[in-house]
XYZ file of C-alpha atoms in Angstrom:
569
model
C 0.000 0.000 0.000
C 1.510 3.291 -0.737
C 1.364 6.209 1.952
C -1.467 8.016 1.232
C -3.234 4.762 1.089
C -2.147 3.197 4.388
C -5.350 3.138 7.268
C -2.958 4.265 9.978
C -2.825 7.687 8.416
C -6.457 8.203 9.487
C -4.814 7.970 13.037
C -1.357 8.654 12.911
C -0.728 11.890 10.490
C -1.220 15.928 10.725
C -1.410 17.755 13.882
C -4.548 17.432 15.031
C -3.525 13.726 15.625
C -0.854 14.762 18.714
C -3.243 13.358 21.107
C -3.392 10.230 19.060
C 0.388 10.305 18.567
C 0.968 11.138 22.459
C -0.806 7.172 23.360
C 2.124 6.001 21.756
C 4.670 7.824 23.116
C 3.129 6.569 26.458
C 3.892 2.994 25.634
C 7.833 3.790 24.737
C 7.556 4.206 20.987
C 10.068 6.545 19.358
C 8.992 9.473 16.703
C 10.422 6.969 14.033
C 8.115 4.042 15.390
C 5.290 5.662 14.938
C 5.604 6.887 11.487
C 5.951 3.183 10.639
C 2.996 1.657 9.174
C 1.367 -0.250 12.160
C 1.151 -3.777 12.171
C -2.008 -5.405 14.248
C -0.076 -8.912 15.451
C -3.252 -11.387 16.894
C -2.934 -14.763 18.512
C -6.113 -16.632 20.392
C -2.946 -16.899 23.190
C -5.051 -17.975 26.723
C -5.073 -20.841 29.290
C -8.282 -22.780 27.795
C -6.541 -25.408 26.440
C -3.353 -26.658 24.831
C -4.057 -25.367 21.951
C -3.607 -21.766 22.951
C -0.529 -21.764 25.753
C 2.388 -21.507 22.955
C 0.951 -18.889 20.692
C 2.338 -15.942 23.118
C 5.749 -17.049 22.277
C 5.009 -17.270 18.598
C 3.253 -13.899 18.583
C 6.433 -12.140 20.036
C 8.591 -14.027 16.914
C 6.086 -12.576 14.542
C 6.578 -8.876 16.272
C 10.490 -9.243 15.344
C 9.815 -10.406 12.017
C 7.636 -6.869 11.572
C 10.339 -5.063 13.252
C 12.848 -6.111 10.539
C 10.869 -5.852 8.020
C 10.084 -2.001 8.242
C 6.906 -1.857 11.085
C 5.528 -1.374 14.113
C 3.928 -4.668 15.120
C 0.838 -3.708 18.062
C 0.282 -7.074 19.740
C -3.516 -7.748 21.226
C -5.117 -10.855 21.566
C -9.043 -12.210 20.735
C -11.009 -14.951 22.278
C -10.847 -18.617 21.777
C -13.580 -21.384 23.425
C -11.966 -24.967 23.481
C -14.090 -27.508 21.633
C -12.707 -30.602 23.567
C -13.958 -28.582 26.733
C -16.947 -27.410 25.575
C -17.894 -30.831 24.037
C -20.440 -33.102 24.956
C -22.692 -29.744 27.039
C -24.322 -26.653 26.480
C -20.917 -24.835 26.427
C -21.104 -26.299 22.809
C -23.399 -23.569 21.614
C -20.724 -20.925 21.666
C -18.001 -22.708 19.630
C -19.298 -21.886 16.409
C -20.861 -18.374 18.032
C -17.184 -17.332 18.518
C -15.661 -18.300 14.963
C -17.787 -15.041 14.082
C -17.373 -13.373 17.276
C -13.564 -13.955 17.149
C -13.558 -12.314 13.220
C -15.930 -9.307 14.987
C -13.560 -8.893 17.491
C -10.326 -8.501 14.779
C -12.425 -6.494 12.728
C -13.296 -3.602 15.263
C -9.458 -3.968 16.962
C -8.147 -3.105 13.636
C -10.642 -0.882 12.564
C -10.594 0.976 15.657
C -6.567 1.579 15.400
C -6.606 2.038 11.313
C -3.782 -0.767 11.631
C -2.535 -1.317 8.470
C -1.613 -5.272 8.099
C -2.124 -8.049 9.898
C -0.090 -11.188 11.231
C -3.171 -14.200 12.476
C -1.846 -16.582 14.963
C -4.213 -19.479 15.922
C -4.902 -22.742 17.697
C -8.153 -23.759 18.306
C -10.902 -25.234 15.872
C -12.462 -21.957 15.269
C -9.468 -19.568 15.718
C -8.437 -20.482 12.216
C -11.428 -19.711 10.124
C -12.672 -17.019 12.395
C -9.017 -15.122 11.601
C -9.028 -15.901 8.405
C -12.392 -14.066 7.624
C -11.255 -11.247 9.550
C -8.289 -10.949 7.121
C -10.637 -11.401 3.384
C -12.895 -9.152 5.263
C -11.165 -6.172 6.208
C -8.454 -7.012 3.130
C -5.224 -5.567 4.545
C -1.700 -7.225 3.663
C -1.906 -10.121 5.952
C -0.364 -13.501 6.766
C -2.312 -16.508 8.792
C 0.217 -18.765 10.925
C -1.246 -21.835 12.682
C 0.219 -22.698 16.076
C 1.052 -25.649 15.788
C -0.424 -29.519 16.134
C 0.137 -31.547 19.897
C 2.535 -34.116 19.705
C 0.793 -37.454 20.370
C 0.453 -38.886 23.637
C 1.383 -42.721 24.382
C -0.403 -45.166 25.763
C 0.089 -49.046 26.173
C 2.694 -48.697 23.289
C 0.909 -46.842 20.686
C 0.048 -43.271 20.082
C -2.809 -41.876 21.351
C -4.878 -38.380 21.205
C -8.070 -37.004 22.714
C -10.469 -38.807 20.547
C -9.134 -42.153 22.156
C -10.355 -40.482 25.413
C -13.564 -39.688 23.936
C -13.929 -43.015 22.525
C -12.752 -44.737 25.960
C -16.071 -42.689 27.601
C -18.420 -44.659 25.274
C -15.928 -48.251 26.427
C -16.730 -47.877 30.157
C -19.870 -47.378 29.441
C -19.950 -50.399 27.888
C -17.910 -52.076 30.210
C -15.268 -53.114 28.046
C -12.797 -50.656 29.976
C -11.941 -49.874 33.691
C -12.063 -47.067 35.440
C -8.420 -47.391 36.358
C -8.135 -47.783 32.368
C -9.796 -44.524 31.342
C -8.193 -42.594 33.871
C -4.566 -43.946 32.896
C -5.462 -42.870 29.647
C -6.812 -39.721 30.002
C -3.681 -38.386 32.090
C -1.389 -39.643 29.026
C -3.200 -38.892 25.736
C -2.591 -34.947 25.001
C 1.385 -34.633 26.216
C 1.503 -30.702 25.854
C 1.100 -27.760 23.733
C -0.947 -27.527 20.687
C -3.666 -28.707 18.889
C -5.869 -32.075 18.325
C -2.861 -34.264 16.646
C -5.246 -36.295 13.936
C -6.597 -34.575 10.731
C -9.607 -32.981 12.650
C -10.621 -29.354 12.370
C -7.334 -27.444 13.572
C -4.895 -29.296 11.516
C -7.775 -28.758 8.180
C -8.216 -25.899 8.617
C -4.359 -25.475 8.885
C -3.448 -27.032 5.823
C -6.584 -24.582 4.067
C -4.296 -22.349 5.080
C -0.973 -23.462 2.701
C -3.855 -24.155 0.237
C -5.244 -21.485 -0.188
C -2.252 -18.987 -0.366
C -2.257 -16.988 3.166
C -0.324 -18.905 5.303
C 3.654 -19.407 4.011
C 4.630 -23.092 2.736
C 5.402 -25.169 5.436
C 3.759 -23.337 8.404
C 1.029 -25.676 8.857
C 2.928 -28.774 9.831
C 5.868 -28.327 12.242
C 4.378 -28.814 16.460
C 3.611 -26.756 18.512
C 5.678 -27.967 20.591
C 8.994 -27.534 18.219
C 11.299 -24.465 18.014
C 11.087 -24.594 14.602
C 8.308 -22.868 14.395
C 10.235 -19.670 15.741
C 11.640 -19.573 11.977
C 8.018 -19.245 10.842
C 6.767 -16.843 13.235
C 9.769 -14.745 12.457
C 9.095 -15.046 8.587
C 5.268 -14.504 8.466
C 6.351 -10.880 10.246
C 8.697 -10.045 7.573
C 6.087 -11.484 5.057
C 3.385 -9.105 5.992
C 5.702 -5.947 5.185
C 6.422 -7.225 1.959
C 3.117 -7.683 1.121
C 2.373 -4.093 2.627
C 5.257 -3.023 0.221
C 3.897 -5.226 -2.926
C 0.687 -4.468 -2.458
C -0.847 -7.397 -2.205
C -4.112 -7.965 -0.608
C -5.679 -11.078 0.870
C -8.832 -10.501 -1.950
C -6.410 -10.753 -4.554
C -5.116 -14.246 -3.080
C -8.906 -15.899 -1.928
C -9.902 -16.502 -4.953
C -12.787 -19.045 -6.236
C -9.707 -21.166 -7.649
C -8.172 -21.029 -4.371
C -11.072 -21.834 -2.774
C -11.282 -24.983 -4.769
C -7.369 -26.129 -4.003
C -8.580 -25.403 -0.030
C -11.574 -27.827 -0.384
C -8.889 -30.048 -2.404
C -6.797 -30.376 0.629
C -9.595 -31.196 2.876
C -10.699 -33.561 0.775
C -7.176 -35.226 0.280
C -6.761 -35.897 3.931
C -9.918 -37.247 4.995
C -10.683 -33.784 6.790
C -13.326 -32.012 9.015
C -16.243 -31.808 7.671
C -16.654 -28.469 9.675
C -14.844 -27.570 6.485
C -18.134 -27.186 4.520
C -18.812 -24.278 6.925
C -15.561 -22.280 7.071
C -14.852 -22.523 3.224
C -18.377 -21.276 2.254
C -17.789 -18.325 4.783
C -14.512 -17.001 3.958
C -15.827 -16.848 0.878
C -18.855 -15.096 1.384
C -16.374 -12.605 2.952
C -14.961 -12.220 -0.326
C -18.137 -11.699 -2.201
C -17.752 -15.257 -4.512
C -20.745 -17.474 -4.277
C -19.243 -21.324 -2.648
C -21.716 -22.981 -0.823
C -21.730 -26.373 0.763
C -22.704 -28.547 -2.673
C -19.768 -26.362 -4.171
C -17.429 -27.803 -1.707
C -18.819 -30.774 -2.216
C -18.371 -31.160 -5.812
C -14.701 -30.267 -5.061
C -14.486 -33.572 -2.721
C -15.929 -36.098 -4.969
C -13.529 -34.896 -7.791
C -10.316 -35.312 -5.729
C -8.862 -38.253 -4.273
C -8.204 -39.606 -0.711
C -4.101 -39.720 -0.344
C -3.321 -38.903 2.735
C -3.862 -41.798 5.057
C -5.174 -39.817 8.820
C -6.918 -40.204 11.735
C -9.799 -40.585 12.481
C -10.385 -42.707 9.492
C -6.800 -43.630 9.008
C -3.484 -44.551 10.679
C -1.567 -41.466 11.029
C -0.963 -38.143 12.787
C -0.005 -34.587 11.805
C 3.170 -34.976 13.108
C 3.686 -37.764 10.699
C 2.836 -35.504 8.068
C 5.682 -33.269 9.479
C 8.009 -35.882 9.766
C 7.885 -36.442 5.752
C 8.160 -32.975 4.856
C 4.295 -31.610 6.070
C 1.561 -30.034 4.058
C 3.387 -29.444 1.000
C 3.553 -33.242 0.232
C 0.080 -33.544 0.426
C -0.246 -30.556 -2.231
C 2.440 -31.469 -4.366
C 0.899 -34.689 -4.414
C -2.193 -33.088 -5.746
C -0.687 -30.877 -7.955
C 0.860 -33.261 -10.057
C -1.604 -35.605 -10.112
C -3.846 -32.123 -11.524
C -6.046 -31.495 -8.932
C -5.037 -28.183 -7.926
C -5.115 -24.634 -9.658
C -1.218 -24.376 -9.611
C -1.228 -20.405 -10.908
C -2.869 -19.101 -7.873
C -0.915 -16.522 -6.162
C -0.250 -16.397 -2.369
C 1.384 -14.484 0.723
C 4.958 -15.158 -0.798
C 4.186 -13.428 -3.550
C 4.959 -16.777 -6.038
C 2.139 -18.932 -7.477
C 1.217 -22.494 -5.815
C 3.313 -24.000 -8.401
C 6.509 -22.194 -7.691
C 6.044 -22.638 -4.277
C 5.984 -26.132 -4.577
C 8.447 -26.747 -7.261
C 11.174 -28.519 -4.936
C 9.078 -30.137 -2.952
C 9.122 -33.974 -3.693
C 6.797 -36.798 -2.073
C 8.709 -39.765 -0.451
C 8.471 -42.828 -1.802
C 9.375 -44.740 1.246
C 6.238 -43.993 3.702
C 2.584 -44.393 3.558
C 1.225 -41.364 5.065
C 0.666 -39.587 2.180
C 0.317 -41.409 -1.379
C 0.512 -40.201 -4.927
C -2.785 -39.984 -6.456
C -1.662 -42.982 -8.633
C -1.812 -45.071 -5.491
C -4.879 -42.858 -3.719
C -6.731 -44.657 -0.855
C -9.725 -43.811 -3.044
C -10.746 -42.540 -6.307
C -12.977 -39.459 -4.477
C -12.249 -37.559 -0.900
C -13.254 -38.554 2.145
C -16.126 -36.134 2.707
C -19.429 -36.773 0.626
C -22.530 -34.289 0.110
C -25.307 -35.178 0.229
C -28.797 -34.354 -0.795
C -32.476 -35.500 -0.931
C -35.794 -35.147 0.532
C -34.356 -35.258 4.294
C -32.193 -32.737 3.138
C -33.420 -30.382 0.322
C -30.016 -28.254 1.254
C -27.901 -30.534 1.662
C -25.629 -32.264 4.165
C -22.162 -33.392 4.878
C -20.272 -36.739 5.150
C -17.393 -38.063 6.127
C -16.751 -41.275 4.473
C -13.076 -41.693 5.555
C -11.951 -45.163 6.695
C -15.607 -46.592 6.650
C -16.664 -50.220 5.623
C -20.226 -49.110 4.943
C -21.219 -46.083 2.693
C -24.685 -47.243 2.633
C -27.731 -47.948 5.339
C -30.899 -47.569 5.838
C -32.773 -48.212 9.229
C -35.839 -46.578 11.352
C -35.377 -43.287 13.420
C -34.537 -42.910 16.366
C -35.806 -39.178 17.112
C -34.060 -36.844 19.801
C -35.318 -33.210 20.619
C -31.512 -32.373 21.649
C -27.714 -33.931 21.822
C -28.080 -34.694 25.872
C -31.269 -36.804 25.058
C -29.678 -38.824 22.426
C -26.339 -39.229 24.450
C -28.363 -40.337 27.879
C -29.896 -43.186 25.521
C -26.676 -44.296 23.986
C -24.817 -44.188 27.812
C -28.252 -46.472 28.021
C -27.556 -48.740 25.218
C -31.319 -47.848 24.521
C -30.819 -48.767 20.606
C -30.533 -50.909 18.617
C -28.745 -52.551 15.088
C -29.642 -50.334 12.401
C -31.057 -47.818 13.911
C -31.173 -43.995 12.072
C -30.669 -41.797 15.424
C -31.263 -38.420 14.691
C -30.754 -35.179 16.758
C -32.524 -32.255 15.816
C -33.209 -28.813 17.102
C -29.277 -28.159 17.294
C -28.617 -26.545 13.550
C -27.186 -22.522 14.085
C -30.516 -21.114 14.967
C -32.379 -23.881 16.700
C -29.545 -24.844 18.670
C -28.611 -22.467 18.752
C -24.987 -22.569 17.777
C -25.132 -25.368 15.562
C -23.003 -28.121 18.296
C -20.546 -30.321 17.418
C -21.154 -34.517 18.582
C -17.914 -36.031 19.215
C -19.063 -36.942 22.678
C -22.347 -38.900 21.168
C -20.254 -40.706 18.151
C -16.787 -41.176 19.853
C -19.652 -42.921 23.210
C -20.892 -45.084 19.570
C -17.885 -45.948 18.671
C -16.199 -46.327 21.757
C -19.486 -49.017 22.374
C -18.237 -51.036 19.158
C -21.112 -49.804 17.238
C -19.471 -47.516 15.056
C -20.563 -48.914 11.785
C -23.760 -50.561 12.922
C -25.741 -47.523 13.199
C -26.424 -44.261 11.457
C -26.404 -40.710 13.057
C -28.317 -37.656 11.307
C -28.387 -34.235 12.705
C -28.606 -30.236 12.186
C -26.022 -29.919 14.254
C -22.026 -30.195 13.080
C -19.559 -33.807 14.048
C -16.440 -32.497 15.197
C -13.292 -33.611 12.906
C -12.563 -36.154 15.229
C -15.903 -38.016 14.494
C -15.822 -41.918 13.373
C -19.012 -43.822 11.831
C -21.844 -42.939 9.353
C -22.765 -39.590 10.688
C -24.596 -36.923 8.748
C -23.954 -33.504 9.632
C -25.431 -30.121 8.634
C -28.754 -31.590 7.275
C -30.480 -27.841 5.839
C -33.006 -26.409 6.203
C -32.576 -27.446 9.879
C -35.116 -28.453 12.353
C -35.970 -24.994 13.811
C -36.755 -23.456 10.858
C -39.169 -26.206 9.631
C -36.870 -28.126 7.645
C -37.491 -31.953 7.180
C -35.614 -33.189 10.285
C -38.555 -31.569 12.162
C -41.216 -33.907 10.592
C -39.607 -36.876 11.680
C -41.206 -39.305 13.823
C -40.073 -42.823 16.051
C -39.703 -45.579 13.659
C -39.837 -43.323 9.994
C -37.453 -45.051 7.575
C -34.430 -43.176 6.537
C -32.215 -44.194 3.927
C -28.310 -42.906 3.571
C -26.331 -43.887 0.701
C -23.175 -41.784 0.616
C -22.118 -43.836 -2.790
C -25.219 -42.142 -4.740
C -24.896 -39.083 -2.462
C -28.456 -39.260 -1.159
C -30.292 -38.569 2.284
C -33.975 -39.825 2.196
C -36.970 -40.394 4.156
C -39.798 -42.577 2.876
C -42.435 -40.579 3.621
C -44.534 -38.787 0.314
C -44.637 -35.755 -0.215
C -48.258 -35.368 0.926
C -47.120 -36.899 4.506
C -44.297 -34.457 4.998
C -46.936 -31.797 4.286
C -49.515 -32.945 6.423
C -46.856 -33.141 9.052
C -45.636 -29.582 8.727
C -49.549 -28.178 8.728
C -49.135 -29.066 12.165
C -45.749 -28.566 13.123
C -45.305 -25.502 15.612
C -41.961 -23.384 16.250
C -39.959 -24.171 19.267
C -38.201 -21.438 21.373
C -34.669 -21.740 23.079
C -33.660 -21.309 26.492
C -31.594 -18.656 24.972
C -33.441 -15.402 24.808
C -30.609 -12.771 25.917
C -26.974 -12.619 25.326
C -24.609 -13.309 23.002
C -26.167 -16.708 21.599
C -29.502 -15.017 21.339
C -28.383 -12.420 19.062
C -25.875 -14.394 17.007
C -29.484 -16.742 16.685
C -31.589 -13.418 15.255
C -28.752 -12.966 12.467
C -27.432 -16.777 11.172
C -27.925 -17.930 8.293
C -28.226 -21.051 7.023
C -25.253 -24.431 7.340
C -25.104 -24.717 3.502
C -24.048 -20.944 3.029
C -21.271 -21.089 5.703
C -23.724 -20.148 8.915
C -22.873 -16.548 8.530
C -24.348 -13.215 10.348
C -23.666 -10.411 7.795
C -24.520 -9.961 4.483
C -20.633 -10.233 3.296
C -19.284 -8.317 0.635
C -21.620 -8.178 -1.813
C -23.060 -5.472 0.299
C -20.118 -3.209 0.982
C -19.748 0.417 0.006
C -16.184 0.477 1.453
C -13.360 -2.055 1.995
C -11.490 -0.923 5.306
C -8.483 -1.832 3.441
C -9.321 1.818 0.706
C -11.272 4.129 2.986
């Protein structure tokens, strides 16, 4: 950005900004300082979780990267909630209520300061879409770095992470596990800092990142818990005022193509289906229409290669240890399943920043698409009269793509969970949970404590699971997530009754109830709108303004009704 274009003159320039100027002075900036454009540095640094605890470090690498480079990094931080603690309760309903919350939050900090680039540093689940928006959004010069995976833990010789704890829950439960067992496992599984180890929602959302040009090659993979990542931290601050110098806007590098290579990547790893929110609202932050079935397409187009729990064998760190996320893209590059002439945060194309990367030939983490685990991704849309806009998928490392069985029809996730802790179901049955999409739910809650309690209860692939409501990455089984238009707003999961045949065939890409179209009808006539416990505060509002799972769950119209971009007022 040249001078005159650069936010922080709206603060920072003239005389009648002294008072302005003299806030700075107060914090030990020099005259020079302060003429330097300003650089807003964020992290989602707290004590929540693991995820969080090394980001401080990382941030205050990034400030000396913006110091060399030319700027005046300002640090601040923005909020983070913890899905593995929020999991499996009401504290569930503001995970997905702070993704926006935490883009709000960059927004009005950088707004509020005219900063004029940005440097994202995140952990948790919804730290890395939430910054991410924040960045197409207000479209300064920035650069996304991810924190950093947790190494895994061990247990009875084999690595272990938090969905083995999850999944030991539903094994007590069914006896098959002790006490002493659970608890010897639980002290074990997540070592230290960082984020969930297997290819659930931090670590996709992480390798989005690489893939879609705002994060710099090989920041995604290295632990948190490594030094390495110093180097990184160091180089996305230098980055930034390059970009600042160049010109180059996060707009110019979100585009639909990249878009496509991010819900490549996802696809190509057996990712989070969470995925099939986040893509859809970065970009609606960037004005370009890319909705859940578009993401979908992507999927079915691009092969599974990268063998990762939960439906595989491996761990981001063994994705590190054979040369990280650029494997899995160069993989997909030259098998022609990414847009190679997109441009990105080091100022090269996809192609050129991938040019010397090579994949191994002696490991079995990540394959060539010659030798893919299978010919499509591991997520699957799906559509049908259950599900007139659409739902997600993830068909990773199962036996069974197809089932059909009678519902099984809960009003919320606690109700459903009691009955599985219950064993009250049975072979084949369709359990559904409904009333948990964005608005009904509200805050659209993640399931890993319902599936892993399936799973962990050996009945992973013997039953179905259909909800409104998201699966966290982490999830294992045939479970359908996002089913739109959800429950609360009359959609078809409301209509359901005890013992309604639902068929699922993730081959055909179908989600179906046998009922006519006259009974679903009849059955709405009656149907009546159910309130929330929720009627003040931060979840009610965020439930007046969502919009619908298939278009990302997002609370403002987006870009296609701007008069301004922050980045050019």
């Amino acid at each position: 950005m040249s001078e005159p274009q650069r936010p922080s003159r709206h603060a920072m320039q003239g005389p009648e900004r002294a008072p302005h100027r003299a806030f700075y002075y107060a914090m030990g900036l020099t005259e020079e300082q302060v003429a330097r454009p300003l650089v807003g540095v964020v992290s989602s640094w707290n004590e929540a979780a693991p995820c969080n605890i090394a980001l401080k470090r990382q941030a205050e690498v990034a400030k000396r990267g913006v110091i060399a480079g030319g700027g005046t990094p300002r640090e601040f931080c923005t909020i983070t909630v913890t899905d593995g603690i929020a999991m499996g309760h009401a504290g569930m309903k503001a995970s997905l209520v702070s993704r926006d919350v935490i883009a709000d939050s960059i927004e009005l900090t950088v707004r509020g300061h005219c900063y004029d680039a940005l440097v994202g540093i995140a952990g948790c689940d919804k730290t890395l879409p939430g910054m991410m928006m924040a960045m197409v959004r207000l479209d300064v010069p920035s650069v996304f770095l991810y924190g950093g995976s947790i190494l895994p833990g061990r247990y009875r010789d084999r690595d272990v992470t938090v969905l083995d704890v999850f999944e030991a829950v539903g094994a007590y439960a069914a006896g098959t596990m002790s006490l002493e067992e659970l608890t010897a496992l639980e002290k074990v599984a997540c070592p230290g800092a960082g984020s969930c180890g297997g290819q659930y929602t931090a670590n996709s959302m992480a390798y989005v990142s690489e893939a879609i040009g705002l994060a710099l090659p090989g920041s995604a993979s290295p632990p948190a818990a490594y030094e390495t990542r110093d180097r990184y931290a160091e180089a996305a601050g230098e980055a930034v005022m390059r970009l600042l110098r160049d010109g180059l806007r996060p707009r110019q590098i979100v585009t639909r193509r990249a878009l496509e290579n991010a819900a490549a990547v996802v696809a190509a790893t057996g990712g989070s289906t969470n995925a099939t929110l986040h893509l859809p609202a970065m970009a609606h932050e960037c004005g370009i229409d890319f909705d859940l079935f578009d993401v979908a397409e992507v999927f079915k187009r691009t092969p599974l290669i990268a063998d990762l729990k939960p439906g595989g064998r491996y761990l981001a760190k063994d994705v590190h240890d054979i040369g990280g996320a650029g494997v899995v893209l160069k993989a997909l590059l030259d098998g022609g399943f990414l847009h190679g002439d997109c441009i990105t945060v080091t100022g090269k194309t996809l192609a050129e920043n991938l040019a010397d990367v090579v994949v191994p030939g002696d490991q079995r983490v990540v394959m060539p698409v010659s030798q893919a685990l299978s010919p499509t991704g591991g997520l699957v849309g799906l559509r049908g009269n259950l599900a007139p806009d659409g739902a997600i998928v993830k068909v990773a490392g199962l036996a069974h793509l197809v089932h059909s069985g009678p519902a099984r029809v809960f009003d919320s996730e606690e109700a459903c969970f009691a009955a599985v802790m219950e064993r009250q179901y049975e072979k084949n049955d369709v359990l559904v949970i409904r009333y948990e999409g964005p608005r009904g739910g509200p805050g659209m809650r993640e399931m890993l404590s319902t599936t892993s309690a399936i799973s962990g209860q050996g009945m992973g692939e013997l039953v179905a699971l259909i909800t409104d409501g998201r699966f966290s990455g982490a999830t294992r089984g045939l479970c359908v997530g996002h089913v739109g238009p959800e429950a609360a707003v009359g959609g078809p999961l409301a209509l359901l009754r005890d013992g309604d045949i639902i068929d699922i065939d993730a081959t055909a890409g179908t989600l179906s109830v046998r009922l006519s179209d006259d009974e679903l009808a009849a059955r709405r006539a009656t149907w009546e709108p159910r309130q929330t416990d929720y009627q003040s505060g931060a979840i009610w509002r965020y439930a007046q303004t969502v919009g619908p799972a298939r278009y990302g769950a997002v609370t403002h119209p987006g870009a296609r009704a701007e008069t301004h971009v922050y980045a050019e007022a």
